[in-house]
PDB file of C-alpha atoms in Angstrom:
ATOM      1  CA  MET A  26     113.139  22.851  85.077  1.00  0.00           C
ATOM      2  CA  GLY A  27     112.544  22.208  88.289  1.00  0.00           C
ATOM      3  CA  MET A  28     110.681  25.662  88.992  1.00  0.00           C
ATOM      4  CA  TYR A  29     107.157  25.907  91.097  1.00  0.00           C
ATOM      5  CA  VAL A  30     104.871  28.433  91.786  1.00  0.00           C
ATOM      6  CA  SER A  31     105.150  28.430  95.405  1.00  0.00           C
ATOM      7  CA  GLN A  32     107.074  29.448  97.891  1.00  0.00           C
ATOM      8  CA  ASP A  33     109.365  26.907  99.633  1.00  0.00           C
ATOM      9  CA  PRO A  34     106.522  25.164 101.519  1.00  0.00           C
ATOM     10  CA  ILE A  35     108.937  22.310 102.995  1.00  0.00           C
ATOM     11  CA  GLY A  36     111.745  23.534 103.857  1.00  0.00           C
ATOM     12  CA  LEU A  37     114.151  22.135 100.967  1.00  0.00           C
ATOM     13  CA  ASP A  38     115.359  25.897 100.206  1.00  0.00           C
ATOM     14  CA  GLY A  39     117.634  24.771  96.695  1.00  0.00           C
ATOM     15  CA  GLY A  40     120.354  28.077  96.217  1.00  0.00           C
ATOM     16  CA  ILE A  41     118.221  28.715  94.138  1.00  0.00           C
ATOM     17  CA  LEU A  42     117.971  33.084  94.545  1.00  0.00           C
ATOM     18  CA  ASN A  43     114.167  32.856  93.581  1.00  0.00           C
ATOM     19  CA  LEU A  44     110.987  33.034  95.894  1.00  0.00           C
ATOM     20  CA  TYR A  45     109.658  30.454  93.511  1.00  0.00           C
ATOM     21  CA  GLY A  46     113.379  28.053  93.247  1.00  0.00           C
ATOM     22  CA  TYR A  47     113.444  26.358  95.981  1.00  0.00           C
ATOM     23  CA  VAL A  48     114.881  23.569  94.328  1.00  0.00           C
ATOM     24  CA  ASP A  49     118.321  23.368  91.747  1.00  0.00           C
ATOM     25  CA  ASP A  50     118.094  23.767  88.060  1.00  0.00           C
ATOM     26  CA  THR A  51     119.688  21.108  86.478  1.00  0.00           C
ATOM     27  CA  ASN A  52     120.322  23.416  82.820  1.00  0.00           C
ATOM     28  CA  VAL A  53     123.208  24.233  85.649  1.00  0.00           C
ATOM     29  CA  TRP A  54     124.577  20.999  85.452  1.00  0.00           C
ATOM     30  CA  ILE A  55     125.931  20.614  82.049  1.00  0.00           C
ATOM     31  CA  ASP A  56     127.560  22.935  80.454  1.00  0.00           C
ATOM     32  CA  ILE A  57     126.323  22.928  76.846  1.00  0.00           C
ATOM     33  CA  LEU A  58     128.843  26.178  76.042  1.00  0.00           C
ATOM     34  CA  GLY A  59     132.170  24.069  76.336  1.00  0.00           C
ATOM     35  CA  LEU A  60     132.783  27.260  78.819  1.00  0.00           C
ATOM     36  CA  SER A  61     133.949  24.865  82.074  1.00  0.00           C
ATOM     37  CA  LYS A  62     136.967  23.099  81.396  1.00  0.00           C
ATOM     38  CA  GLN A  63     139.129  20.404  82.965  1.00  0.00           C
ATOM     39  CA  SER A  64     142.776  20.022  82.722  1.00  0.00           C
ATOM     40  CA  TYR A  65     142.717  15.995  82.515  1.00  0.00           C
ATOM     41  CA  SER A  66     143.749  16.295  79.190  1.00  0.00           C
ATOM     42  CA  GLN A  67     146.568  18.995  80.233  1.00  0.00           C
ATOM     43  CA  GLN A  68     147.364  16.296  83.233  1.00  0.00           C
ATOM     44  CA  GLN A  69     148.219  13.079  80.636  1.00  0.00           C
ATOM     45  CA  GLY A  70     150.331  16.504  78.453  1.00  0.00           C
ATOM     46  CA  ILE A  71     152.167  16.190  81.689  1.00  0.00           C
ATOM     47  CA  ASN A  72     152.366  13.103  82.895  1.00  0.00           C
ATOM     48  CA  LYS A  73     153.663  11.345  79.507  1.00  0.00           C
ATOM     49  CA  ALA A  74     155.985  14.683  79.222  1.00  0.00           C
ATOM     50  CA  LYS A  75     157.318  13.514  82.211  1.00  0.00           C
ATOM     51  CA  ASP A  76     158.025  10.106  81.523  1.00  0.00           C
ATOM     52  CA  ASP A  77     159.946  11.488  78.130  1.00  0.00           C
ATOM     53  CA  LEU A  78     161.728  13.779  80.648  1.00  0.00           C
ATOM     54  CA  ARG A  79     162.808  10.822  82.713  1.00  0.00           C
ATOM     55  CA  ARG A  80     164.431   9.078  79.380  1.00  0.00           C
ATOM     56  CA  ASN A  81     165.475  11.233  78.549  1.00  0.00           C
ATOM     57  CA  GLY A  82     168.218  11.573  81.023  1.00  0.00           C
ATOM     58  CA  PHE A  83     166.455  14.886  82.633  1.00  0.00           C
ATOM     59  CA  ASP A  84     165.830  15.004  86.535  1.00  0.00           C
ATOM     60  CA  ILE A  85     162.587  15.830  87.433  1.00  0.00           C
ATOM     61  CA  ILE A  86     163.502  18.918  90.250  1.00  0.00           C
ATOM     62  CA  GLY A  87     160.096  21.025  89.936  1.00  0.00           C
ATOM     63  CA  GLU A  88     156.749  21.838  88.877  1.00  0.00           C
ATOM     64  CA  GLU A  89     154.578  24.850  89.015  1.00  0.00           C
ATOM     65  CA  ILE A  90     156.495  27.398  89.302  1.00  0.00           C
ATOM     66  CA  THR A  91     155.589  31.036  89.077  1.00  0.00           C
ATOM     67  CA  MET A  92     158.669  32.984  88.045  1.00  0.00           C
ATOM     68  CA  LYS A  93     158.829  36.834  85.859  1.00  0.00           C
ATOM     69  CA  VAL A  94     160.743  36.044  82.434  1.00  0.00           C
ATOM     70  CA  ASN A  95     161.859  39.704  80.428  1.00  0.00           C
ATOM     71  CA  GLY A  96     158.922  41.374  82.877  1.00  0.00           C
ATOM     72  CA  SER A  97     155.906  38.596  81.991  1.00  0.00           C
ATOM     73  CA  ARG A  98     154.704  36.282  84.465  1.00  0.00           C
ATOM     74  CA  ILE A  99     154.540  33.114  84.100  1.00  0.00           C
ATOM     75  CA  ARG A 100     154.235  29.702  85.732  1.00  0.00           C
ATOM     76  CA  ALA A 101     156.790  26.469  85.065  1.00  0.00           C
ATOM     77  CA  ASP A 102     154.463  23.499  84.174  1.00  0.00           C
ATOM     78  CA  ILE A 103     158.202  20.860  84.808  1.00  0.00           C
ATOM     79  CA  ILE A 104     161.331  22.103  85.897  1.00  0.00           C
ATOM     80  CA  ALA A 105     164.245  19.903  85.211  1.00  0.00           C
ATOM     81  CA  LYS A 106     168.108  20.052  84.658  1.00  0.00           C
ATOM     82  CA  ASP A 107     169.882  17.393  82.180  1.00  0.00           C
ATOM     83  CA  GLY A 108     173.396  15.501  82.995  1.00  0.00           C
ATOM     84  CA  HIS A 109     175.358  18.311  82.515  1.00  0.00           C
ATOM     85  CA  GLY A 110     173.455  19.075  85.635  1.00  0.00           C
ATOM     86  CA  LYS A 111     172.472  22.716  83.343  1.00  0.00           C
ATOM     87  CA  THR A 112     167.969  24.178  84.034  1.00  0.00           C
ATOM     88  CA  HIS A 113     165.038  23.260  81.493  1.00  0.00           C
ATOM     89  CA  ILE A 114     161.758  24.905  82.158  1.00  0.00           C
ATOM     90  CA  PHE A 115     159.285  22.980  80.339  1.00  0.00           C
ATOM     91  CA  GLU A 116     156.216  24.345  79.104  1.00  0.00           C
ATOM     92  CA  VAL A 117     153.400  21.644  78.435  1.00  0.00           C
ATOM     93  CA  LYS A 118     150.379  21.935  76.173  1.00  0.00           C
ATOM     94  CA  HIS A 119     147.948  19.017  74.749  1.00  0.00           C
ATOM     95  CA  LYS A 120     146.947  19.015  70.901  1.00  0.00           C
ATOM     96  CA  LYS A 121     145.388  22.421  70.644  1.00  0.00           C
ATOM     97  CA  GLY A 122     146.553  24.691  73.346  1.00  0.00           C
ATOM     98  CA  ARG A 123     147.514  28.021  72.733  1.00  0.00           C
ATOM     99  CA  LEU A 124     150.203  29.992  74.894  1.00  0.00           C
ATOM    100  CA  THR A 125     148.805  32.557  77.737  1.00  0.00           C
ATOM    101  CA  LYS A 126     149.795  35.830  76.822  1.00  0.00           C
ATOM    102  CA  ASN A 127     152.841  36.672  79.517  1.00  0.00           C
ATOM    103  CA  GLN A 128     153.693  33.521  77.701  1.00  0.00           C
ATOM    104  CA  LYS A 129     154.116  34.425  74.303  1.00  0.00           C
ATOM    105  CA  LYS A 130     154.802  38.590  76.230  1.00  0.00           C
ATOM    106  CA  SER A 131     158.012  36.731  77.904  1.00  0.00           C
ATOM    107  CA  GLY A 132     159.248  36.152  74.400  1.00  0.00           C
ATOM    108  CA  VAL A 133     161.312  32.789  75.842  1.00  0.00           C
ATOM    109  CA  TYR A 134     158.983  30.154  74.522  1.00  0.00           C
ATOM    110  CA  SER A 135     158.022  29.461  70.618  1.00  0.00           C
ATOM    111  CA  MET A 136     155.351  26.685  69.114  1.00  0.00           C
ATOM    112  CA  SER A 137     156.456  26.325  66.372  1.00  0.00           C
ATOM    113  CA  SER A 138     159.871  25.047  67.759  1.00  0.00           C
ATOM    114  CA  GLN A 139     158.236  22.439  70.378  1.00  0.00           C
ATOM    115  CA  SER A 140     161.388  20.450  72.249  1.00  0.00           C
ATOM    116  CA  ASN A 141     160.027  16.712  71.470  1.00  0.00           C
ATOM    117  CA  THR A 142     160.026  14.374  68.470  1.00  0.00           C
ATOM    118  CA  THR A 143     156.909  12.334  69.167  1.00  0.00           C
ATOM    119  CA  THR A 144     153.185  13.315  69.706  1.00  0.00           C
ATOM    120  CA  HIS A 145     151.379  11.121  71.027  1.00  0.00           C
ATOM    121  CA  LEU A 146     151.793   8.306  73.141  1.00  0.00           C
ATOM    122  CA  GLY A 147     155.218   9.775  74.523  1.00  0.00           C
ATOM    123  CA  GLY A 148     158.890   8.062  74.128  1.00  0.00           C
ATOM    124  CA  GLY A 149     159.789  10.546  71.828  1.00  0.00           C
ATOM    125  CA  THR A 150     163.353  11.699  72.633  1.00  0.00           C
ATOM    126  CA  ILE A 151     163.793  16.007  73.708  1.00  0.00           C
ATOM    127  CA  LYS A 152     166.000  18.382  71.479  1.00  0.00           C
ATOM    128  CA  VAL A 153     167.132  19.970  74.014  1.00  0.00           C
ATOM    129  CA  SER A 154     168.498  23.116  71.194  1.00  0.00           C
ATOM    130  CA  GLN A 155     165.097  23.455  69.891  1.00  0.00           C
ATOM    131  CA  GLY A 156     164.593  25.719  73.209  1.00  0.00           C
ATOM    132  CA  THR A 157     165.376  29.058  73.599  1.00  0.00           C
ATOM    133  CA  SER A 158     168.064  30.558  76.801  1.00  0.00           C
ATOM    134  CA  GLY A 159     166.358  33.302  79.035  1.00  0.00           C
ATOM    135  CA  THR A 160     166.499  34.534  82.492  1.00  0.00           C
ATOM    136  CA  TYR A 161     163.652  33.487  85.811  1.00  0.00           C
ATOM    137  CA  THR A 162     162.925  34.966  88.490  1.00  0.00           C
ATOM    138  CA  ILE A 163     161.591  33.305  90.878  1.00  0.00           C
ATOM    139  CA  ASP A 164     157.929  34.934  91.274  1.00  0.00           C
ATOM    140  CA  THR A 165     156.403  32.098  93.991  1.00  0.00           C
ATOM    141  CA  GLY A 166     157.289  32.116  98.242  1.00  0.00           C
ATOM    142  CA  SER A 167     155.797  28.592  98.123  1.00  0.00           C
ATOM    143  CA  GLU A 168     157.597  25.672  99.384  1.00  0.00           C
ATOM    144  CA  LEU A 169     157.601  25.071  95.337  1.00  0.00           C
ATOM    145  CA  GLY A 170     159.779  27.593  94.315  1.00  0.00           C
ATOM    146  CA  LYS A 171     162.608  27.131  97.076  1.00  0.00           C
ATOM    147  CA  VAL A 172     164.086  23.830  94.615  1.00  0.00           C
ATOM    148  CA  LEU A 173     165.254  26.885  92.770  1.00  0.00           C
ATOM    149  CA  GLY A 174     165.982  28.900  96.003  1.00  0.00           C
ATOM    150  CA  GLY A 175     162.825  30.611  96.853  1.00  0.00           C
ATOM    151  CA  ARG A 176     161.917  34.371  96.134  1.00  0.00           C
ATOM    152  CA  GLY A 177     163.789  36.949  93.539  1.00  0.00           C
ATOM    153  CA  THR A 178     166.110  34.300  93.253  1.00  0.00           C
ATOM    154  CA  SER A 179     167.586  34.383  89.695  1.00  0.00           C
ATOM    155  CA  ASP A 180     169.156  32.313  86.932  1.00  0.00           C
ATOM    156  CA  THR A 181     170.049  30.851  83.514  1.00  0.00           C
ATOM    157  CA  ALA A 182     168.035  28.358  82.057  1.00  0.00           C
ATOM    158  CA  VAL A 183     166.403  27.077  78.530  1.00  0.00           C
ATOM    159  CA  PHE A 184     163.065  27.207  77.621  1.00  0.00           C
ATOM    160  CA  HIS A 185     160.740  24.468  75.607  1.00  0.00           C
ATOM    161  CA  VAL A 186     157.179  24.017  74.492  1.00  0.00           C
ATOM    162  CA  LEU A 187     156.234  20.370  74.764  1.00  0.00           C
ATOM    163  CA  ILE A 188     153.658  19.285  72.769  1.00  0.00           C
ATOM    164  CA  TYR A 189     150.642  16.003  73.066  1.00  0.00           C
ATOM    165  CA  ASN A 190     148.179  15.163  71.547  1.00  0.00           C
TER     166      ASN A 190
END
């Protein structure tokens, strides 16, 4: 298992905090319990969502912007405007993804009322009537938040959940 019974005789010092371990432990190279999640599937869902939104006439104006909604701090995956200039905030979930504690607490997202009509390869219709109206306040000082007016700016939007497989 990569461990030896003598101290590091040739100065390799593998970084293991153990007098006898001077090579890396291969057991840490794999995630046998599946606790180290990768975001590849989430990014796939976001890419599908962006394609669907553009196809449905939305103009994407921001991504991953932190905001406060009903006292809960959440991060919006995609912020877009429809053809009438109304702001829509989209939370993208992949497969059986769940809402975070703060997303649930905000009260503007509903997993049982997704706004996209297809969950597979994209190409579906975005049903704006499925969203929930709410007021948000930008809570990030980065360049990302300046698109919507910067930290402290409040406005109303329609919040949606998009689910992709």
